CSV table of C-alpha atoms and ligand atoms in Angstrom, one decimal:
chain,number,residue,atom,x,y,z
A,26,MET,CA,2.6,-18.4,11.5
A,27,LYS,CA,2.5,-14.9,12.1
A,28,ARG,CA,-0.7,-13.0,10.1
A,29,ILE,CA,0.5,-9.1,8.8
A,30,LEU,CA,-3.0,-7.0,7.1
A,31,THR,CA,-1.8,-4.5,4.5
A,32,GLY,CA,-4.1,-2.4,3.0
A,33,ASP,CA,-5.2,0.2,-0.7
A,34,ARG,CA,-7.6,2.4,-1.4
A,35,PRO,CA,-8.8,2.1,-4.5
A,36,THR,CA,-8.7,5.7,-5.6
A,37,LEU,CA,-5.7,4.8,-8.6
A,38,ASN,CA,-6.0,1.9,-11.2
A,39,SER,CA,-2.1,2.0,-11.5
A,40,PHE,CA,1.3,1.6,-9.0
A,41,HIS,CA,4.4,4.2,-9.4
A,42,LEU,CA,8.6,3.7,-8.7
A,43,GLY,CA,7.5,5.0,-5.8
A,44,ASN,CA,4.7,2.6,-5.1
A,45,TYR,CA,6.7,0.5,-5.8
A,46,ILE,CA,10.3,0.8,-3.4
A,47,GLY,CA,8.3,2.5,-0.6
A,48,SER,CA,5.3,-0.1,-0.4
A,49,LEU,CA,4.8,-3.3,-2.8
A,50,LYS,CA,8.1,-4.2,-2.8
A,51,ASN,CA,8.5,-5.3,1.2
A,52,ARG,CA,5.3,-7.1,1.0
A,53,VAL,CA,6.9,-9.6,-2.3
A,54,LYS,CA,9.1,-10.4,0.7
A,55,LEU,CA,7.3,-10.2,3.9
A,56,GLN,CA,4.9,-12.8,1.9
A,57,GLU,CA,7.5,-15.3,2.5
A,58,GLU,CA,7.9,-15.0,6.5
A,59,TYR,CA,3.8,-14.1,7.1
A,60,GLU,CA,0.7,-15.5,6.3
A,61,THR,CA,-0.3,-12.6,4.4
A,62,TYR,CA,-3.4,-10.5,3.7
A,63,ILE,CA,-3.9,-7.4,1.4
A,64,LEU,CA,-7.7,-5.5,1.7
A,65,ILE,CA,-8.7,-3.4,-1.4
A,66,ALA,CA,-10.0,-0.8,1.1
A,67,ASP,CA,-13.1,0.5,-1.3
A,68,LEU,CA,-15.1,1.0,2.0
A,69,HIS,CA,-12.6,3.9,2.9
A,70,ALA,CA,-12.0,4.8,-0.5
A,71,LEU,CA,-16.0,6.0,-0.7
A,72,THR,CA,-15.2,8.6,2.3
A,73,THR,CA,-13.3,10.6,-0.7
A,74,HIS,CA,-15.7,8.9,-3.9
A,75,PHE,CA,-18.5,8.4,-2.7
A,76,ASP,CA,-20.2,8.9,-5.8
A,77,LYS,CA,-17.4,7.5,-8.3
A,78,ALA,CA,-18.2,3.7,-7.2
A,79,GLU,CA,-18.1,2.5,-11.2
A,80,ALA,CA,-14.6,4.2,-11.4
A,81,LEU,CA,-14.1,1.8,-8.0
A,82,LYS,CA,-14.6,-1.3,-10.1
A,83,GLU,CA,-11.7,-0.5,-12.8
A,84,ASN,CA,-9.6,0.3,-9.7
A,85,ILE,CA,-9.9,-2.2,-8.3
A,86,LYS,CA,-8.7,-4.8,-11.9
A,87,GLY,CA,-5.9,-2.4,-12.0
A,88,LEU,CA,-4.5,-3.1,-8.2
A,89,MET,CA,-5.1,-6.5,-9.2
A,90,LEU,CA,-2.7,-6.8,-11.9
A,91,GLY,CA,-0.5,-4.5,-10.4
A,92,TYR,CA,0.3,-6.7,-7.0
A,93,LEU,CA,0.4,-10.0,-9.2
A,94,SER,CA,2.8,-8.2,-11.6
A,95,VAL,CA,4.7,-7.7,-8.7
A,96,GLY,CA,4.8,-10.6,-7.5
A,97,LEU,CA,2.8,-10.8,-5.1
A,98,ASP,CA,1.7,-14.8,-5.4
A,99,PRO,CA,-2.1,-15.9,-5.1
A,100,LYS,CA,-1.0,-19.0,-3.4
A,101,LYS,CA,0.8,-17.3,-0.2
A,102,VAL,CA,-1.4,-13.6,-0.2
A,103,THR,CA,-4.9,-13.3,0.4
A,104,PHE,CA,-6.2,-10.4,-1.6
A,105,VAL,CA,-9.6,-9.4,-0.2
A,106,LEU,CA,-12.3,-7.0,-1.3
A,107,GLN,CA,-13.2,-4.8,2.0
A,108,SER,CA,-16.5,-4.8,1.0
A,109,LYS,CA,-17.8,-8.1,0.1
A,110,LEU,CA,-17.4,-8.5,3.8
A,111,PRO,CA,-20.2,-7.6,5.6
A,112,GLU,CA,-18.4,-8.2,9.3
A,113,THR,CA,-16.3,-5.5,8.7
A,114,GLU,CA,-19.4,-3.2,9.7
A,115,GLU,CA,-20.7,-5.5,12.2
A,116,LEU,CA,-17.3,-5.5,13.9
A,117,ALA,CA,-17.1,-1.6,13.4
A,118,TYR,CA,-20.4,-0.9,15.0
A,119,ILE,CA,-19.2,-2.5,18.2
A,120,ILE,CA,-15.6,-0.5,18.0
A,121,SER,CA,-17.8,2.5,17.5
A,122,LEU,CA,-19.3,1.8,21.3
A,123,LEU,CA,-16.0,1.8,22.9
A,124,THR,CA,-14.2,4.8,20.6
A,125,GLN,CA,-14.4,8.1,23.2
A,126,ARG,CA,-16.0,10.4,20.1
A,127,ALA,CA,-13.2,13.3,20.6
A,128,VAL,CA,-9.7,10.2,19.8
A,129,LEU,CA,-11.9,10.6,16.7
A,130,GLU,CA,-12.2,14.3,16.4
A,131,ARG,CA,-8.4,14.7,17.0
A,132,GLN,CA,-7.0,12.1,14.0
A,133,PRO,CA,-5.1,13.7,12.0
A,134,ALA,CA,-5.7,12.4,8.5
A,135,LEU,CA,-8.9,13.9,9.2
A,136,LYS,CA,-7.8,17.6,9.5
A,137,GLU,CA,-5.4,16.5,5.9
A,138,LYS,CA,-8.5,15.6,4.6
A,139,LEU,CA,-11.0,18.3,5.5
A,140,ASP,CA,-8.1,21.0,4.1
A,141,GLN,CA,-8.3,18.9,1.6
A,142,GLY,CA,-12.0,19.6,0.3
A,143,SER,CA,-13.5,16.3,1.8
A,144,GLU,CA,-17.0,17.4,2.4
A,145,ASP,CA,-17.2,17.4,7.0
A,146,THR,CA,-19.1,13.6,6.9
A,147,LEU,CA,-19.4,11.3,9.5
A,148,GLY,CA,-18.4,8.3,7.8
A,149,LEU,CA,-14.9,10.7,7.4
A,150,TYR,CA,-15.0,10.4,10.8
A,151,TYR,CA,-15.6,6.7,10.9
A,152,TYR,CA,-12.8,6.6,8.6
A,153,PRO,CA,-10.6,4.5,12.0
A,154,VAL,CA,-13.3,3.1,13.2
A,155,LEU,CA,-13.4,0.5,9.8
A,156,MET,CA,-9.4,0.3,9.1
A,157,ALA,CA,-9.5,-1.1,12.9
A,158,ALA,CA,-12.4,-3.6,12.1
A,159,ASP,CA,-10.4,-4.6,9.0
A,160,ILE,CA,-7.3,-5.2,11.1
A,161,LEU,CA,-9.0,-7.2,14.4
A,162,LEU,CA,-10.7,-9.2,11.8
A,163,PRO,CA,-9.2,-11.3,10.7
A,164,LYS,CA,-6.6,-10.8,14.3
A,165,ALA,CA,-3.0,-9.5,12.0
A,166,ASN,CA,-0.3,-9.8,14.4
A,167,LEU,CA,1.6,-6.9,12.1
A,168,VAL,CA,0.4,-4.3,10.5
A,169,PRO,CA,2.7,-2.1,7.5
A,170,VAL,CA,1.6,0.8,6.8
A,171,GLY,CA,2.6,4.7,5.6
A,172,LYS,CA,3.9,6.6,8.5
A,173,ASP,CA,0.3,8.5,7.5
A,174,GLN,CA,-1.1,5.3,8.9
A,175,LYS,CA,0.5,5.3,11.7
A,176,ALA,CA,-2.5,6.7,13.9
A,177,HIS,CA,-4.7,4.2,12.9
A,178,VAL,CA,-2.6,1.5,13.8
A,179,GLU,CA,-2.2,3.3,17.2
A,180,PHE,CA,-5.8,3.2,17.6
A,181,THR,CA,-6.7,-0.3,16.9
A,182,ARG,CA,-4.4,-1.0,19.4
A,183,ASP,CA,-6.0,0.7,21.7
A,184,ILE,CA,-9.3,-0.7,21.1
A,185,ALA,CA,-7.9,-4.2,20.7
A,186,ILE,CA,-6.4,-3.6,25.1
A,187,LYS,CA,-9.6,-1.9,25.8
A,188,PHE,CA,-11.6,-4.9,24.4
A,189,ASN,CA,-9.9,-7.8,25.5
A,190,ASN,CA,-9.7,-6.0,29.4
A,191,LEU,CA,-13.4,-5.3,29.4
A,192,TYR,CA,-15.0,-8.9,27.6
A,193,PRO,CA,-12.2,-11.4,28.6
A,194,SER,CA,-12.4,-14.3,26.3
A,195,ALA,CA,-15.7,-16.9,28.2
A,196,SER,CA,-14.2,-20.0,26.9
A,197,SER,CA,-10.3,-20.2,25.8
A,198,GLY,CA,-8.9,-18.0,29.3
A,199,GLN,CA,-7.7,-16.2,26.5
A,200,VAL,CA,-7.7,-12.9,25.2
A,201,VAL,CA,-9.7,-12.8,21.8
A,202,PHE,CA,-7.4,-9.6,20.2
A,203,PRO,CA,-3.6,-10.1,19.5
A,204,ILE,CA,-2.7,-6.8,19.6
A,205,PRO,CA,-1.5,-5.5,16.2
A,206,GLU,CA,1.8,-3.9,15.4
A,207,PRO,CA,2.5,-1.1,13.1
A,208,LEU,CA,5.7,-1.8,10.5
A,209,ILE,CA,6.2,1.1,9.5
A,210,GLY,CA,8.1,1.5,6.4
A,211,GLU,CA,12.0,2.9,6.4
A,212,VAL,CA,13.1,3.3,3.2
A,213,PRO,CA,13.2,7.3,1.9
A,214,THR,CA,10.4,8.5,0.0
A,215,LEU,CA,11.2,8.2,-4.5
A,216,PRO,CA,11.6,11.9,-5.5
A,217,GLY,CA,9.7,12.3,-8.4
A,218,THR,CA,11.4,12.6,-12.1
A,219,ASP,CA,10.9,16.4,-11.9
A,220,GLY,CA,13.4,16.2,-8.5
A,221,GLN,CA,10.2,17.0,-6.2
A,222,SER,CA,10.6,15.1,-2.4
A,223,LYS,CA,7.8,12.7,-3.8
A,224,MET,CA,6.5,11.1,-6.7
A,225,GLY,CA,2.7,11.4,-6.7
A,226,LYS,CA,0.5,10.5,-9.7
A,227,SER,CA,-1.1,13.9,-9.7
A,228,LEU,CA,2.7,15.4,-9.4
A,229,ASN,CA,2.8,14.4,-12.5
A,230,ASN,CA,6.8,13.0,-12.5
A,231,ALA,CA,6.3,9.7,-11.9
A,232,ILE,CA,7.1,6.8,-13.7
A,233,PHE,CA,4.7,3.6,-13.8
A,234,LEU,CA,4.9,0.3,-14.2
A,235,THR,CA,2.5,0.0,-17.1
A,236,ASP,CA,4.7,2.3,-18.7
A,237,SER,CA,5.9,1.2,-21.7
A,238,LYS,CA,9.5,1.2,-22.8
A,239,GLU,CA,9.2,4.0,-24.6
A,240,GLU,CA,7.5,6.2,-22.0
A,241,VAL,CA,10.3,5.2,-20.0
A,242,GLU,CA,12.6,6.5,-22.1
A,243,LYS,CA,11.1,9.6,-22.5
A,244,LYS,CA,10.5,10.6,-19.1
A,245,VAL,CA,13.5,9.8,-18.1
A,246,MET,CA,15.2,11.8,-20.9
A,247,GLY,CA,13.3,14.7,-19.3
A,248,MET,CA,14.7,14.1,-16.2
A,249,TYR,CA,15.9,16.7,-13.5
A,250,THR,CA,19.2,16.0,-13.1
A,251,ASP,CA,21.6,18.6,-10.9
A,252,PRO,CA,20.6,21.7,-12.1
A,253,THR,CA,24.2,23.7,-11.5
A,254,ARG,CA,24.9,21.4,-14.4
A,255,ILE,CA,25.8,23.4,-18.0
A,256,ARG,CA,28.4,21.7,-19.3
A,257,ALA,CA,29.4,17.4,-19.5
A,258,THR,CA,32.6,19.2,-18.0
A,259,ASP,CA,30.7,20.7,-15.1
A,260,PRO,CA,31.6,18.6,-12.0
A,261,GLY,CA,28.2,17.2,-11.4
A,262,HIS,CA,26.7,16.7,-7.9
A,263,VAL,CA,25.2,12.7,-7.3
A,264,GLU,CA,23.9,13.0,-3.8
A,265,GLY,CA,20.6,14.1,-3.9
A,266,ASN,CA,20.7,13.6,-8.3
A,267,PRO,CA,16.8,11.4,-9.2
A,268,VAL,CA,19.2,9.9,-11.8
A,269,PHE,CA,21.5,8.2,-9.2
A,270,ILE,CA,18.9,7.8,-6.4
A,271,TYR,CA,17.6,5.3,-8.9
A,272,LEU,CA,20.1,4.0,-10.4
A,273,ASP,CA,20.9,2.7,-7.0
A,274,ALA,CA,17.5,2.1,-6.9
A,275,PHE,CA,17.1,-0.1,-9.4
A,276,GLY,CA,20.2,-1.0,-10.4
A,277,THR,CA,21.0,-4.6,-10.1
A,278,GLU,CA,23.9,-6.5,-8.9
A,279,GLY,CA,25.6,-6.5,-11.9
A,280,ASP,CA,25.0,-3.4,-12.3
A,281,LYS,CA,27.3,-1.4,-9.3
A,282,ALA,CA,30.8,-1.5,-11.0
A,283,GLN,CA,29.0,0.8,-13.6
A,284,VAL,CA,26.9,2.7,-11.5
A,285,THR,CA,30.2,3.7,-9.1
A,286,SER,CA,31.9,4.4,-12.7
A,287,TYR,CA,29.7,6.5,-13.8
A,288,LYS,CA,29.3,8.4,-9.9
A,289,GLU,CA,32.9,8.9,-10.4
A,290,GLN,CA,32.7,10.3,-13.3
A,291,TYR,CA,30.0,12.2,-13.0
A,292,THR,CA,31.4,14.0,-9.8
A,293,LYS,CA,34.2,14.9,-11.9
A,294,GLY,CA,32.8,16.5,-15.6
A,295,GLN,CA,33.5,13.4,-17.7
A,296,VAL,CA,30.2,11.8,-18.8
A,297,GLY,CA,26.9,14.1,-20.0
A,298,ASP,CA,24.2,13.8,-18.5
A,299,ILE,CA,22.7,11.7,-22.0
A,300,GLU,CA,24.6,9.6,-21.5
A,301,VAL,CA,23.8,8.3,-18.2
A,302,LYS,CA,20.1,9.3,-18.3
A,303,LYS,CA,19.9,6.7,-21.5
A,304,TYR,CA,21.9,3.8,-19.1
A,305,LEU,CA,19.3,4.6,-16.4
A,306,ALA,CA,16.8,3.7,-18.4
A,307,GLN,CA,18.2,0.5,-19.4
A,308,VAL,CA,17.9,0.0,-16.3
A,309,LEU,CA,14.6,1.1,-15.9
A,310,ASN,CA,13.7,-1.1,-18.8
A,311,ASN,CA,15.1,-4.1,-17.5
A,312,PHE,CA,13.3,-3.7,-14.4
A,313,LEU,CA,10.2,-3.7,-15.7
A,314,GLU,CA,10.7,-5.9,-18.3
A,315,PRO,CA,9.5,-9.5,-16.4
A,316,ILE,CA,6.4,-7.4,-14.0
A,317,ARG,CA,5.0,-6.2,-18.3
A,318,LYS,CA,5.5,-9.5,-19.2
A,319,LYS,CA,3.5,-11.3,-16.0
A,320,ARG,CA,1.1,-8.1,-15.8
A,321,ALA,CA,0.3,-9.2,-19.4
A,322,GLU,CA,-0.6,-13.2,-18.6
A,323,TYR,CA,-2.5,-11.8,-16.2
A,324,GLU,CA,-4.5,-9.3,-17.9
A,325,GLY,CA,-5.5,-12.0,-21.2
A,326,GLN,CA,-7.0,-13.9,-17.9
A,327,PRO,CA,-9.6,-11.2,-16.2
A,328,GLU,CA,-11.6,-14.8,-15.4
A,329,LEU,CA,-8.5,-15.7,-13.0
A,330,VAL,CA,-7.9,-12.5,-11.2
A,331,GLU,CA,-11.4,-12.0,-10.5
A,332,LYS,CA,-11.2,-15.3,-9.1
A,333,ILE,CA,-8.1,-15.0,-6.7
A,334,LEU,CA,-10.1,-12.0,-5.4
A,335,LYS,CA,-13.4,-13.9,-5.2
A,336,GLU,CA,-10.9,-16.8,-3.0
A,337,GLY,CA,-9.4,-14.8,-1.3
A,338,THR,CA,-12.2,-12.5,0.2
A,339,GLN,CA,-14.3,-15.3,1.0
A,340,LYS,CA,-11.4,-16.9,3.0
A,341,ALA,CA,-11.4,-13.8,4.8
A,342,ARG,CA,-15.1,-14.3,5.2
A,343,PHE,CA,-14.9,-17.7,6.6
A,344,GLU,CA,-12.0,-16.1,9.5
A,345,ALA,CA,-14.0,-12.7,10.2
A,346,GLN,CA,-17.0,-14.7,10.9
A,347,LYS,CA,-15.4,-17.3,13.4
A,348,THR,CA,-13.9,-13.7,15.0
A,349,LEU,CA,-17.6,-12.3,15.3
A,350,ALA,CA,-18.5,-15.5,16.8
A,351,GLU,CA,-16.0,-14.8,19.4
A,352,VAL,CA,-16.3,-11.4,20.4
A,353,LYS,CA,-20.5,-11.3,20.5
A,354,LYS,CA,-19.7,-14.9,23.1
A,355,ALA,CA,-17.1,-12.4,24.7
A,356,MET,CA,-19.4,-9.6,24.8
A,357,LYS,CA,-22.5,-12.5,25.8
A,358,LEU,CA,-24.5,-10.7,23.1
A,359,ASP,CA,-24.5,-14.0,21.5
A,360,TYR,CA,-28.0,-14.7,23.3
A,361,PHE,CA,-31.5,-16.1,21.1
A,362,MET,CA,-29.7,-16.3,18.1
B,427,LIG,N1,-5.6,3.5,5.4
B,427,LIG,C1,-5.3,3.0,4.2
B,427,LIG,C2,-4.3,3.5,2.9
B,427,LIG,O1,-5.6,4.3,3.2
B,427,LIG,C3,-5.6,1.8,3.7
B,427,LIG,C4,-6.1,0.5,4.4
B,427,LIG,C5,-7.9,0.9,4.9
B,427,LIG,C6,-5.3,0.0,5.8
B,427,LIG,N2,-7.9,-0.5,6.1
B,427,LIG,C7,-6.8,-0.9,5.6
B,427,LIG,C8,-3.8,-0.2,5.5
B,427,LIG,C9,-6.0,-1.9,7.0
B,427,LIG,C10,-3.8,-0.9,6.5
B,427,LIG,C11,-4.2,-2.1,7.4
B,427,LIG,O2,-3.4,3.5,3.3
């Protein structure tokens, strides 16, 4: 079975509907077809949050609850805590030996972080090196990431190719690393409740998977719809209207007929925003209810959640040690000890 590795920096503690549509939903599907590793990249989070380890700890718990609540199954998914995998740092050093400094200087993500006010540290430059180690240690074949991370996966490919050429595996005649492919989601980003193109926690326009029924109702009733429509009898626009985008994204098969009918009525000015919004709140709460239930189950068993993360990390560590031994052997660095 091919192996997938993907990950998140624990810089936040809860997921919103945009995260669900953009990545979690896809991961739930992929776990059926691939051996899936999900990495909580706390070492990467430290590049911008080096004085906030305590907050990271809480975020890690939140991410785990988020993963489990949407149906990522610990029997199918290996959850890994990056900082408890020292092999990452060891392989990262070896990767750094093969990395042109100029390549790290040119990474687009670096400029962006510096523009956002991050301190200009070596850790920040090193980001792609560490990420390449994450991907290569479990010999991942496929790396589902957002567009902004594509360059990092391409860097990883270059390193894997370079390593394989420089150090053909001594034993098997095979190369050490499979060349990982990025898997870039093609789903359009979910707009925020305020109609901005992107839902984001810091944008204050997000509906969270952890929001209560009442919070969801309140946020939906306050949603941006069609600014050109003053009265319910004015013909409205469905295209680009977040209310309808959410209905399309979260409505079930059983909602389809009603959604189609609302779209027609809306265009003709035969239904008010309030009615459609009430319907949307129901659709979202139907979607969120099983997620809330599952989350509550896991929330009641914090030792179990911790155990899932520990066992996953142990398994990943075993794989990582195997890979690292192969790496050193291929480099003829296995002398003396
Ligand atoms: N850099 C990724 C992000 O910010 C997180 C990450 C770290 C990751 N290591 C990874 C993603 C390895 C995929 C594979 O989203």
